[in-house]
CSV table of C-alpha atoms and ligand atoms in Angstrom, one decimal:
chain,number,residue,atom,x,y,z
A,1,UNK,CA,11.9,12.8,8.4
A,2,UNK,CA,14.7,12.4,5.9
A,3,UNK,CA,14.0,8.9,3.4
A,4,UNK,CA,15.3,5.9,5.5
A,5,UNK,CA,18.4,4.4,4.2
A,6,UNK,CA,18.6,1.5,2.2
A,7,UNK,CA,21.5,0.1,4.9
A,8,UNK,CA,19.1,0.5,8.0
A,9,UNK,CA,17.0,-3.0,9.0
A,10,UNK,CA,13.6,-3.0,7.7
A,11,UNK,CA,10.5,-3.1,9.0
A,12,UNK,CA,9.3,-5.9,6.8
A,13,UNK,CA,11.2,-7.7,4.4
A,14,UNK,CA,9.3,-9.9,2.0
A,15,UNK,CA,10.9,-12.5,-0.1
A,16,UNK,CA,9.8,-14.7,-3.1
A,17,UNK,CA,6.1,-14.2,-2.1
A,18,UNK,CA,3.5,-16.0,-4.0
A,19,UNK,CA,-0.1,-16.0,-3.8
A,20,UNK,CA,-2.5,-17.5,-5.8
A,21,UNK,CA,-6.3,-17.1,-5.7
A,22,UNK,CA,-8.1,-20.9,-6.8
A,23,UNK,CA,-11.1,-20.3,-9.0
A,24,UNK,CA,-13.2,-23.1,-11.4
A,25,UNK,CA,-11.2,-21.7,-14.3
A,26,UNK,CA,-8.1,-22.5,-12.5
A,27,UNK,CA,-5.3,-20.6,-10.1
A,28,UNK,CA,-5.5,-16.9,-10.5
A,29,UNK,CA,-1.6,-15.4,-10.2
A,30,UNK,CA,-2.2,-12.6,-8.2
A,31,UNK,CA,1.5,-11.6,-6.7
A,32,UNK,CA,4.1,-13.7,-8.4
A,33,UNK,CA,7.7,-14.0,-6.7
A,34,UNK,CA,7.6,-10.4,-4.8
A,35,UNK,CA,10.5,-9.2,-3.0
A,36,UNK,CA,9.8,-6.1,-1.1
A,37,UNK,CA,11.7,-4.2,2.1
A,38,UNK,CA,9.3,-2.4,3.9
A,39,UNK,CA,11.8,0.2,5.1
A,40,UNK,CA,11.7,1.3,8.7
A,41,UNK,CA,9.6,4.8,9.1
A,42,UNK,CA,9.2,5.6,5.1
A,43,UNK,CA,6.0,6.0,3.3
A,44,UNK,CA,5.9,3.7,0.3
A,45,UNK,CA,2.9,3.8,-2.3
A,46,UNK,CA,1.8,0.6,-4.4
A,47,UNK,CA,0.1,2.2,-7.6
A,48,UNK,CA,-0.8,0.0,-10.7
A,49,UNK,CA,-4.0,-0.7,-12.3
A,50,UNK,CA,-6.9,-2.6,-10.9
A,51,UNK,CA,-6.5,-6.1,-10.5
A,52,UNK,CA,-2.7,-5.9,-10.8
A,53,UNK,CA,-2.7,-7.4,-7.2
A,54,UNK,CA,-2.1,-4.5,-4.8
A,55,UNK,CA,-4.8,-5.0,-2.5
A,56,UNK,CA,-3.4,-9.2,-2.2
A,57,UNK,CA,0.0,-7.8,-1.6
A,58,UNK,CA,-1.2,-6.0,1.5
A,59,UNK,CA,-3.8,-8.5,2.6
A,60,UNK,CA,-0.5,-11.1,2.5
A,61,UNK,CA,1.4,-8.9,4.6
A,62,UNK,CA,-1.1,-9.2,7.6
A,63,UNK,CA,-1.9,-12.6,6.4
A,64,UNK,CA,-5.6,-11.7,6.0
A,65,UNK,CA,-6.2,-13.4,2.7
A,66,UNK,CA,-9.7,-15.0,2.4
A,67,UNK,CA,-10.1,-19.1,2.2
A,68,UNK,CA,-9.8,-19.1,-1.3
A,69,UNK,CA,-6.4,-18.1,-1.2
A,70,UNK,CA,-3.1,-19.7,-1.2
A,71,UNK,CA,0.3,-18.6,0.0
A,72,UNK,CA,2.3,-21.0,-2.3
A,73,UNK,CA,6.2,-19.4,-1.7
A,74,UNK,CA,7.3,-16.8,0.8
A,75,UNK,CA,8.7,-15.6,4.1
A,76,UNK,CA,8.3,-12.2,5.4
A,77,UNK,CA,10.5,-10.9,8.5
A,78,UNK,CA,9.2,-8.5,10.6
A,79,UNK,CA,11.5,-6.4,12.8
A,80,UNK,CA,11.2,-4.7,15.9
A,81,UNK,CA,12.6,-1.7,16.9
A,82,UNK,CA,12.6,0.4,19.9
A,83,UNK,CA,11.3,4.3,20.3
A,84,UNK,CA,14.6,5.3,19.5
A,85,UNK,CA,14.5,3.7,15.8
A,86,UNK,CA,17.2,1.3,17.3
A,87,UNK,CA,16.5,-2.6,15.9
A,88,UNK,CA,16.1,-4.5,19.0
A,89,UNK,CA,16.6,-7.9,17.5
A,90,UNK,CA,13.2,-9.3,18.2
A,91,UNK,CA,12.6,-10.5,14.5
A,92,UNK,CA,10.4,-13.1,12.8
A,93,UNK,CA,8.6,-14.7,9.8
A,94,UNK,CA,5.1,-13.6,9.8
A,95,UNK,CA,4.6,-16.7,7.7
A,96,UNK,CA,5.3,-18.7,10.3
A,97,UNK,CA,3.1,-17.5,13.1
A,98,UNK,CA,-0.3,-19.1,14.6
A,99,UNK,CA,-3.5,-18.0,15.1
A,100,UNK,CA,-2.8,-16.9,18.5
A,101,UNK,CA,0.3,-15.2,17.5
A,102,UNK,CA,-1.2,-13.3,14.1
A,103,UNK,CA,-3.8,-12.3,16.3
A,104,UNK,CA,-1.1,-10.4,18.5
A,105,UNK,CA,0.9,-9.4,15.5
A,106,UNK,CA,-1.9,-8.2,13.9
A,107,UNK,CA,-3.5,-4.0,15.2
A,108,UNK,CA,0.2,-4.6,17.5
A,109,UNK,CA,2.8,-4.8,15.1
A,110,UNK,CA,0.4,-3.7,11.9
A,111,UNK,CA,-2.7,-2.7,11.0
A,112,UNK,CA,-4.6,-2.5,7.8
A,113,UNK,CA,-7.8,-0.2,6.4
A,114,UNK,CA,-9.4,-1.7,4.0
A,115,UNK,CA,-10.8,-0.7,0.6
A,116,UNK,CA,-14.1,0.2,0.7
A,117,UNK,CA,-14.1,-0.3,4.5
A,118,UNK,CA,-16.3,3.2,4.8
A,119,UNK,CA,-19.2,0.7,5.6
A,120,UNK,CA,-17.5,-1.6,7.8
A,121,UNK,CA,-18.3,0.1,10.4
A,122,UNK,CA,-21.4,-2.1,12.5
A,123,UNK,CA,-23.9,0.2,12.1
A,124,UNK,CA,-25.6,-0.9,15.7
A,125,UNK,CA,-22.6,0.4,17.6
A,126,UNK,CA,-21.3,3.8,18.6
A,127,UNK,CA,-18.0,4.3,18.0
A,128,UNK,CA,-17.1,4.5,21.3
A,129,UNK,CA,-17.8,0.9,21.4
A,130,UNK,CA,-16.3,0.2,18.2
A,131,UNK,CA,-13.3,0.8,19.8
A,132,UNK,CA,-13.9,-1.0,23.1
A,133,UNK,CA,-14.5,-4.3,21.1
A,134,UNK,CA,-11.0,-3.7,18.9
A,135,UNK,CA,-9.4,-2.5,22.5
A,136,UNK,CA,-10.7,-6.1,24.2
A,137,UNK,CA,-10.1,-8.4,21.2
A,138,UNK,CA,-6.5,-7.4,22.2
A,139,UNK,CA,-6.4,-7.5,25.9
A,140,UNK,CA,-5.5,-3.5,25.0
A,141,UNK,CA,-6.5,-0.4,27.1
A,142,UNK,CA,-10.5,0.0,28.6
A,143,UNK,CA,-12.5,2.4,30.1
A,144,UNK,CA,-11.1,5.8,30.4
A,145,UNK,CA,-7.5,5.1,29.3
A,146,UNK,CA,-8.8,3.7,26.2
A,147,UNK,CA,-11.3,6.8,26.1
A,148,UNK,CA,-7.9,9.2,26.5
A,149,UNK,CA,-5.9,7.4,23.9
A,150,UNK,CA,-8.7,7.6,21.4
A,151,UNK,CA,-9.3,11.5,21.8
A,152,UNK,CA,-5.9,11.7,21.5
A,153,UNK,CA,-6.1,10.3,18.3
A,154,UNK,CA,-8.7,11.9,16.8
A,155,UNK,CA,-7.3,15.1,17.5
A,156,UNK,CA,-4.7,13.7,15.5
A,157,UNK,CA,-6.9,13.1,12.5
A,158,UNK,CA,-8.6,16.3,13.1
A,159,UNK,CA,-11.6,15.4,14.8
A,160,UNK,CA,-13.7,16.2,17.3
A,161,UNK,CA,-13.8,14.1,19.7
A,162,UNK,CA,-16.5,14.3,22.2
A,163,UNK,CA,-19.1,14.4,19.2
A,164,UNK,CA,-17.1,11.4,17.3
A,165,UNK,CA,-17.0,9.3,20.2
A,166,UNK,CA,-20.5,9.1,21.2
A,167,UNK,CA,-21.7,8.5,17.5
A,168,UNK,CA,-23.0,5.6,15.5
A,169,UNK,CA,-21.0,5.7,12.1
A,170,UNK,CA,-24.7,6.9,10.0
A,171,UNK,CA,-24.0,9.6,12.0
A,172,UNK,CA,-20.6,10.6,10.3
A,173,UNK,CA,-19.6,11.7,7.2
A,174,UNK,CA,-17.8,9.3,4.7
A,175,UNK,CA,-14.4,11.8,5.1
A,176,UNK,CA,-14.9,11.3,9.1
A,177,UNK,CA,-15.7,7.9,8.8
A,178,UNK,CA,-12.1,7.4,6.9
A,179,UNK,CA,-10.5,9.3,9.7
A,180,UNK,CA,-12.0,7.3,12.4
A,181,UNK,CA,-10.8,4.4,10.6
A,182,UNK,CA,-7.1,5.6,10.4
A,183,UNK,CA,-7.3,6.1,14.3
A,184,UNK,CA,-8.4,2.8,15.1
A,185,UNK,CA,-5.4,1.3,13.2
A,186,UNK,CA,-3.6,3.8,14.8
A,187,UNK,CA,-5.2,2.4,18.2
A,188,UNK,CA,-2.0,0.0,19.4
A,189,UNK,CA,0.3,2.4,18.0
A,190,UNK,CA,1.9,-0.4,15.4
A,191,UNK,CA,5.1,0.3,13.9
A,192,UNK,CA,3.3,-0.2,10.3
A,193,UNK,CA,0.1,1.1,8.9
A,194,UNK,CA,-1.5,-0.1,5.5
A,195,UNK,CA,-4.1,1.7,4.1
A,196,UNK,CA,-5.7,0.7,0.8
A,197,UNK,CA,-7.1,3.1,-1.4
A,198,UNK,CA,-7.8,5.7,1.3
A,199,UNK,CA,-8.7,8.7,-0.7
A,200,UNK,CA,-11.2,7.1,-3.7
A,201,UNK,CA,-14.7,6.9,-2.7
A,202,UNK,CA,-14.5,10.9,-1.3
A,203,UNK,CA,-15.1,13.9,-3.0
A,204,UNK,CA,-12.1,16.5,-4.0
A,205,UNK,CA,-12.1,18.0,-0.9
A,206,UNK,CA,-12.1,15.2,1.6
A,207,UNK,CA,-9.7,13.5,-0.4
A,208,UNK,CA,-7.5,16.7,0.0
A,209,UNK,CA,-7.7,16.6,3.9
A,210,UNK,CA,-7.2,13.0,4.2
A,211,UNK,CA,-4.2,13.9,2.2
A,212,UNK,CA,-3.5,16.4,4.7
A,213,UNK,CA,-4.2,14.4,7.8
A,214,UNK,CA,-1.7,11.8,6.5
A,215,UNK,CA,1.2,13.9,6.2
A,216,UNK,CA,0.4,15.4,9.5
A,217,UNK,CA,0.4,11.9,11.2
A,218,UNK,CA,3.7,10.9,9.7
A,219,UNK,CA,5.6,14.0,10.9
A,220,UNK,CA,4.2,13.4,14.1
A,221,UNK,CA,4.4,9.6,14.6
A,222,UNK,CA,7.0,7.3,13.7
A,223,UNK,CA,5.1,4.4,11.5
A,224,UNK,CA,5.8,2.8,7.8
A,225,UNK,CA,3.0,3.6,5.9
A,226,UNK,CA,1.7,1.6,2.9
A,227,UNK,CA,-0.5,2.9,1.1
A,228,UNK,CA,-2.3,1.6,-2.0
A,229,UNK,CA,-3.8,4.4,-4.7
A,230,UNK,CA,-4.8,4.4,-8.0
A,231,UNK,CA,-4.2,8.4,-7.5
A,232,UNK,CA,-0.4,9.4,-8.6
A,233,UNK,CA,-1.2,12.6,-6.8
A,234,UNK,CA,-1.5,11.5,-3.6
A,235,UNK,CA,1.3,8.9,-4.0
A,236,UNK,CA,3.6,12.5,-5.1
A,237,UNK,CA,2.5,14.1,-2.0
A,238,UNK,CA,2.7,11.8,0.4
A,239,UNK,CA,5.2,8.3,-0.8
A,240,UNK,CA,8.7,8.6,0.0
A,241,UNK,CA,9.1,5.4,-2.4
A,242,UNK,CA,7.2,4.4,-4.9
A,243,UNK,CA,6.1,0.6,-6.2
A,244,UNK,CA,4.6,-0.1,-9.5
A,245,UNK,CA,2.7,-3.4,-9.9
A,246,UNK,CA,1.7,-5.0,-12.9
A,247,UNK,CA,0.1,-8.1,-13.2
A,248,UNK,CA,1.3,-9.2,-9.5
A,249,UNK,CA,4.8,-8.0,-9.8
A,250,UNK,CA,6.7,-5.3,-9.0
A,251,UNK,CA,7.7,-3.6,-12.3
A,252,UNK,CA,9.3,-0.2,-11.0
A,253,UNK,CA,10.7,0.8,-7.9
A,254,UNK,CA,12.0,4.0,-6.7
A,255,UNK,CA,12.3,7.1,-4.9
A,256,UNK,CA,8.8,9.4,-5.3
A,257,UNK,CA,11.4,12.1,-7.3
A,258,UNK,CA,13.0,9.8,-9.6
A,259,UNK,CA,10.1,7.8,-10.5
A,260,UNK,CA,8.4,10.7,-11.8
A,261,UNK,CA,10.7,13.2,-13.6
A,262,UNK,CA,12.5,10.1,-14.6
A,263,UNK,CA,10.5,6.7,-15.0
A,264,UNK,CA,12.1,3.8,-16.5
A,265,UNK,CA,9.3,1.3,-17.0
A,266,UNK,CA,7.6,2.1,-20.0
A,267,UNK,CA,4.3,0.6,-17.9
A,268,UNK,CA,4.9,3.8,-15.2
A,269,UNK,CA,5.3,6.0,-17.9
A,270,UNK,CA,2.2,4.5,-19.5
A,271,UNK,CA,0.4,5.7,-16.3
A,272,UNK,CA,1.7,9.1,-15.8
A,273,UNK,CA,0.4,10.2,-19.2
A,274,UNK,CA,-2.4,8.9,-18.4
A,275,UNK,CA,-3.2,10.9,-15.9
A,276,UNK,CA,-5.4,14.3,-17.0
A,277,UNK,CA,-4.2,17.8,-15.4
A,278,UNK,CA,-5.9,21.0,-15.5
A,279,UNK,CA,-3.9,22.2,-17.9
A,280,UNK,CA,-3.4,19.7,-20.2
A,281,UNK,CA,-5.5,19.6,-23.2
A,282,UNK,CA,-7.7,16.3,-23.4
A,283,UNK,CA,-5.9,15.6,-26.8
A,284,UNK,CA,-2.6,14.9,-25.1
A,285,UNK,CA,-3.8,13.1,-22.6
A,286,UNK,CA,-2.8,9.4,-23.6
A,287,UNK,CA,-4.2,5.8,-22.1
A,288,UNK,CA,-2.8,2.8,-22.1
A,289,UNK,CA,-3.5,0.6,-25.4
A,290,UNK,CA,-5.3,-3.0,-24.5
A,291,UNK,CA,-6.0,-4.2,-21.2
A,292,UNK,CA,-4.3,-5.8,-17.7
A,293,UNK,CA,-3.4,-9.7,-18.8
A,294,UNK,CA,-5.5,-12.4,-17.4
A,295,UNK,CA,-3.6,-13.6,-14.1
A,296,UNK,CA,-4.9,-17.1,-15.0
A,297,UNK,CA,-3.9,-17.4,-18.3
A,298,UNK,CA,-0.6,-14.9,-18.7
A,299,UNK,CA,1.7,-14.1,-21.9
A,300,UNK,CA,5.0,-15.3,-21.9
A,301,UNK,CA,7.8,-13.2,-21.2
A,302,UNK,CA,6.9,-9.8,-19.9
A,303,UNK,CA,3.8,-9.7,-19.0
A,304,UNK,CA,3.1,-5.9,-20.6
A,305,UNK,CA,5.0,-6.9,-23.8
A,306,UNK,CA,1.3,-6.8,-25.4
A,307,UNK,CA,0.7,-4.2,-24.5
A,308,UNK,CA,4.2,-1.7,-24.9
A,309,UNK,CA,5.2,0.1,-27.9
A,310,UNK,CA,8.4,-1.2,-27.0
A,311,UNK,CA,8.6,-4.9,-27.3
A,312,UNK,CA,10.9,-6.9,-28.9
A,313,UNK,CA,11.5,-10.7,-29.6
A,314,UNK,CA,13.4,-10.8,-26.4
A,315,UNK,CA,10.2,-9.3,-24.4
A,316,UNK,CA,8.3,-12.3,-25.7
A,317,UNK,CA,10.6,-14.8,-24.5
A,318,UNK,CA,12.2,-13.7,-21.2
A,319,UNK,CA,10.4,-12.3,-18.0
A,320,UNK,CA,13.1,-8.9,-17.4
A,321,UNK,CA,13.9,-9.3,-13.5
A,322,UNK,CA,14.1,-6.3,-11.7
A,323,UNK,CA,17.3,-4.8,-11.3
A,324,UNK,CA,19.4,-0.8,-10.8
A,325,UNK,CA,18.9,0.8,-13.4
A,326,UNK,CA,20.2,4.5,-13.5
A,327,UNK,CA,21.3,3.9,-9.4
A,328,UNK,CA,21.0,1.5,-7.3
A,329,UNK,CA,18.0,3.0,-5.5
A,330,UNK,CA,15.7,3.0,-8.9
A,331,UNK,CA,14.7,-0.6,-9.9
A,332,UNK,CA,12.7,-1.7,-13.0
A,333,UNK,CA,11.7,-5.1,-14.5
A,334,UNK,CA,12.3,-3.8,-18.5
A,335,UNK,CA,14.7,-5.4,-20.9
A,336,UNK,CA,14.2,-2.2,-23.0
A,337,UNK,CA,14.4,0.5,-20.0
A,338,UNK,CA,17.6,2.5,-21.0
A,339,UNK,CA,15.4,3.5,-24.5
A,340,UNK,CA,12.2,3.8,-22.6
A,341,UNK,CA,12.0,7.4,-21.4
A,342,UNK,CA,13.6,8.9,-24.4
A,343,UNK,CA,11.2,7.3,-26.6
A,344,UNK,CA,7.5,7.4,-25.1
A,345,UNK,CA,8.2,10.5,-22.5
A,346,UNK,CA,6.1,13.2,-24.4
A,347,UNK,CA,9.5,15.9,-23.5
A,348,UNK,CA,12.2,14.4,-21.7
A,349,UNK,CA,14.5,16.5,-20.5
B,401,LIG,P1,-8.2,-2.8,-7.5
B,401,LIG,O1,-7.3,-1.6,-7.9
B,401,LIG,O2,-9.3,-3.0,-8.4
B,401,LIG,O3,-8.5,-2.8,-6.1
B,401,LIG,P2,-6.0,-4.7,-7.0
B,401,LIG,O4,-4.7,-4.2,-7.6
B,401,LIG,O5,-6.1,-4.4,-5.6
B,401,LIG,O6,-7.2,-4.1,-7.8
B,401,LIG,P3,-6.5,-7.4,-6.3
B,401,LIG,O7,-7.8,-7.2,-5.6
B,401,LIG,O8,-5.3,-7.7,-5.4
B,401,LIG,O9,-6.1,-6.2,-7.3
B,401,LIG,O10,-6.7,-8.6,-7.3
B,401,LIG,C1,-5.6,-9.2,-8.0
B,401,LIG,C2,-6.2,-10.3,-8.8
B,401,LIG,O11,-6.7,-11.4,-8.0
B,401,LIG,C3,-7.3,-9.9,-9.8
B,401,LIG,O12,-7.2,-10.6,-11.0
B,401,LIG,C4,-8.6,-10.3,-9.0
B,401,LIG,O13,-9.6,-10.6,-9.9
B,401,LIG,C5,-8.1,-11.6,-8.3
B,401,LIG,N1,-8.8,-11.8,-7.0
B,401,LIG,C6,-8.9,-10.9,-6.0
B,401,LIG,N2,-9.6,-11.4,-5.0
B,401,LIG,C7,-10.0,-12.6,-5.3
B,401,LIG,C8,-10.8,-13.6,-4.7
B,401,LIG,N3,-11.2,-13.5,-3.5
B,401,LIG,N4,-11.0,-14.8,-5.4
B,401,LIG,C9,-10.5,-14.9,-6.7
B,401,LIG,N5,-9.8,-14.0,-7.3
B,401,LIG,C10,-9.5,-12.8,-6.7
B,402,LIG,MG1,-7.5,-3.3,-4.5
């Protein structure tokens, strides 16, 4: 599928969101003042550094935050569209909804796989029956239709399903596991999957055909994918667009090509050269100096100012919005960006 348009609806469109997490010490800042379209059918991959927010960003989306947090600004507009891609002007503010209606919205409309959610599984039930409780939570499919549907997507993911569907989840490996878990978001067919760190706690391999089962699933289904990584190869493989966060913002935005052979926030470019390759000698492999700000407690001005090589008196002062920068298509929140990939790109071209 070709990279939606920016002129064609969304799938989500998040304005001005703000969540904060309340702790002793005070509120912690997680995603400050986000505006995000969740473009219909694209893939779109939030990468940044730990605790830069990206995980809040997708629990606020599905509006699964726990009790400790706060949604202090925001609206986020869902759409719906038909099997033809055509809007059919059913559209709301996820904000807005109530229990009764998140819980409809939520597996219907989207689904998220948690971090970590390898062990979520309830290890006293097969995962036949995993599926029957998500199936009846949601007035969805029983019995042998919901038996049908679910082979039908594990064959997607590349399983097999006879021996997956009469297991308990001990009885899986932690690459299966993650592939069981992308067919039950998968279950009601939503319109938008979010999947949150999916690769990192499998080996080389599995990560590879988790990869592989990804891209599969997108040619053959027609969903938005976000998906969260700390990995910049998997966001090259399989992100159409490309978010950076830092310190609960969105710093750089842009198509997968542009945003690598030519980044713009010197925070991005920070993290590609970061990132070690075969071939690259350890020498030239470069981190980032310092370390994330504390969301409770946050500089003034940019929030990476302490950090880039950079700064200047005007970085101190002034959060940079984001805003075009080469195109209109590639954003980035940099007072400084026209200089950045000449100076601190290691060759540009
Ligand atoms: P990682 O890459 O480590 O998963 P992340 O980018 O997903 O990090 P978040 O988990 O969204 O980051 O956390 C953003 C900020 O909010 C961090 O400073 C974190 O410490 C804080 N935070 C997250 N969850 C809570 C919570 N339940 N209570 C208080 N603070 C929290
Ligand atoms: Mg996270």
């Amino acid at each position: 599928m070709s990279i939606p348009s920016q002129n064609h609806p969304s799938t989500l469109s998040i304005r001005n969101l703000t969540i904060e997490y309340q702790v002793k010490r005070g509120a912690v800042q997680a995603v400050r003042n986000l505006n995000l379209e969740i473009r219909y059918g694209e893939s779109l991959a939030l990468i940044g550094e730990s605790g830069s927010g990206k995980t809040t960003i997708g629990m606020g989306m599905m509006r699964l935050l726990p009790s400790t947090a706060r949604i202090a600004t925001g609206e986020m507009i869902f759409r719906r569209f038909d099997k033809a891609g055509q809007a059919t002007g059913v559209e709301f503010d996820v904000m807005k909804l109530n229990e009764r209606e998140l819980r409809l919205f939520r597996w219907k409309d989207g689904a998220m796989v948690f971090q970590a959610a390898l062990n979520a599984f309830n290890p006293v039930l097969k995962i036949r029956d995993q599926f029957g409780d998500t199936a009846r939570a949601h007035g969805y499919l029983q019995g042998e239709a919901l038996r049908k549907r679910a082979y039908e997507l594990f064959g997607l993911v590349r399983l097999d399903p006879e021996r997956v569907w009469n297991s308990y989840p001990h009885e899986l490996s932690g690459g299966m596991r993650q592939r069981v878990l992308i067919a039950l978001g998968l279950l009601l067919d939503p319109p938008m999957l979010i999947l949150d760190e999916p690769t990192t706690a499998l080996d080389i391999l599995t990560q590879r055909n988790i990869m592989d089962v990804l891209k599969d699933l997108r040619g053959k289904l027609n969903f938005s994918l976000v998906f969260i990584s700390h990995d910049l190869s998997l966001a090259a493989e399989l992100a159409d667009r490309i978010a950076t966060v830092y310190a609960g913002r969105i710093v750089e935005l842009g198509n997968v090509y542009d945003t690598f052979q030519n980044p713009q926030h010197p925070y991005t470019i920070g993290l590609m050269s970061a990132v070690p390759t075969l071939t690259t000698h350890r020498d030239h492999v470069s981190s980032i100096p310092g370390s994330p700000p504390d969301l409770i407690d946050m500089p003034s001005g940019c929030k990476f100012h302490p950090r880039c090589p950079l700064a200047v008196e005007q970085c101190k002062r002034e959060e940079p919005p984001l805003i075009p920068t080469t195109d209109d298509e590639h954003l980035a929140a940099c007072w400084r960006w026209m200089d950045a990939k000449q100076k601190l790109m290691p060759n540009p071209k």
